[in-house]
């Protein structure tokens, strides 16, 4: 079981180090994980001039799973687009065909007060956002900025083929079957043809899943419903750009973006696992970042790529215990709790493993 480890930029190396400690404990228990580090994002630009260099391409192609910290930083914002760290992330998703992005938003009862929403609105929240990750306006052609009739125009193309929609719909229906069997498909079919096709294909696919209750919601309404009554949702399926936006919104319902893991899978459950938060350059190197989203991403890796459900549960239980014992990094701190840094949080998780 080969894991490529890409710490990336900003807080990436610190939080990934804590997840690596968890892998080492599992290894000590006899699980045969091989880990190999690689450069990705800004650190790769600094070393090689490219955000996703050839050596890293080979490494991730060879690996069964990839653990990624975060990429990006203000020093890279003025680089040409192909050299930006974010481009590396989009390239790795596209080149490995990681089309299925699973972003769970779960509220741990201990953190109900950390949410900006009232505790009674978010109590018991458990949503899974299934975001299509390799299509849509992110990758559509044509795209660019050019002169037309004496002024600059910027343009992108929102595009989905029915096969792209169908395969992500299958993933979402199957995920719903393992949960509360409710799927809400989010689109903007009142305005955009691309998402009209989305709705049609999701409806066609639903005939294979009579046990799942399918509903549809326009994206603007979905954004509103997520803060009005988020517990109406079980699984949400949507395209790349809407999923990007709604998953950040959903993360805040749970109190901290520092708690949320993600998985990006191909057809064979090979996957890239990363926290959904960014590289947080303002707090990098200060031992304050929350490593739990990365550790929970590792739990997702055990579940989806390695089919090690019991190990996945063991990691998730350790995180739950750490919270119930009162350990908090600054992002989720409340008075009376035990404030710890990145490594201290890692210590607490290891102690509970
Ligand atoms: C995410 C991020 C990325 C995205 C950026 C960094 C390219 O926001 O994973 O949600 O837009 O997909
Ligand atoms: Mg995003």
JSON list of N, CA, C and O in Angstrom, two decimals, residues 46 123 202:
[
{"chain": "A", "resi": 46, "resn": "UNK", "atom": "N", "xyz": [9.33, 26.69, -6.49]},
{"chain": "A", "resi": 46, "resn": "UNK", "atom": "CA", "xyz": [10.63, 27.19, -6.02]},
{"chain": "A", "resi": 46, "resn": "UNK", "atom": "C", "xyz": [11.76, 26.24, -6.43]},
{"chain": "A", "resi": 46, "resn": "UNK", "atom": "O", "xyz": [12.83, 26.67, -6.83]},
{"chain": "A", "resi": 123, "resn": "UNK", "atom": "N", "xyz": [-27.06, 21.39, 15.25]},
{"chain": "A", "resi": 123, "resn": "UNK", "atom": "CA", "xyz": [-26.90, 20.17, 16.05]},
{"chain": "A", "resi": 123, "resn": "UNK", "atom": "C", "xyz": [-27.21, 18.94, 15.20]},
{"chain": "A", "resi": 123, "resn": "UNK", "atom": "O", "xyz": [-28.21, 18.90, 14.50]},
{"chain": "A", "resi": 202, "resn": "UNK", "atom": "N", "xyz": [-29.31, 13.31, -14.28]},
{"chain": "A", "resi": 202, "resn": "UNK", "atom": "CA", "xyz": [-29.47, 12.83, -12.89]},
{"chain": "A", "resi": 202, "resn": "UNK", "atom": "C", "xyz": [-30.83, 12.13, -12.75]},
{"chain": "A", "resi": 202, "resn": "UNK", "atom": "O", "xyz": [-30.93, 11.06, -12.14]}
]
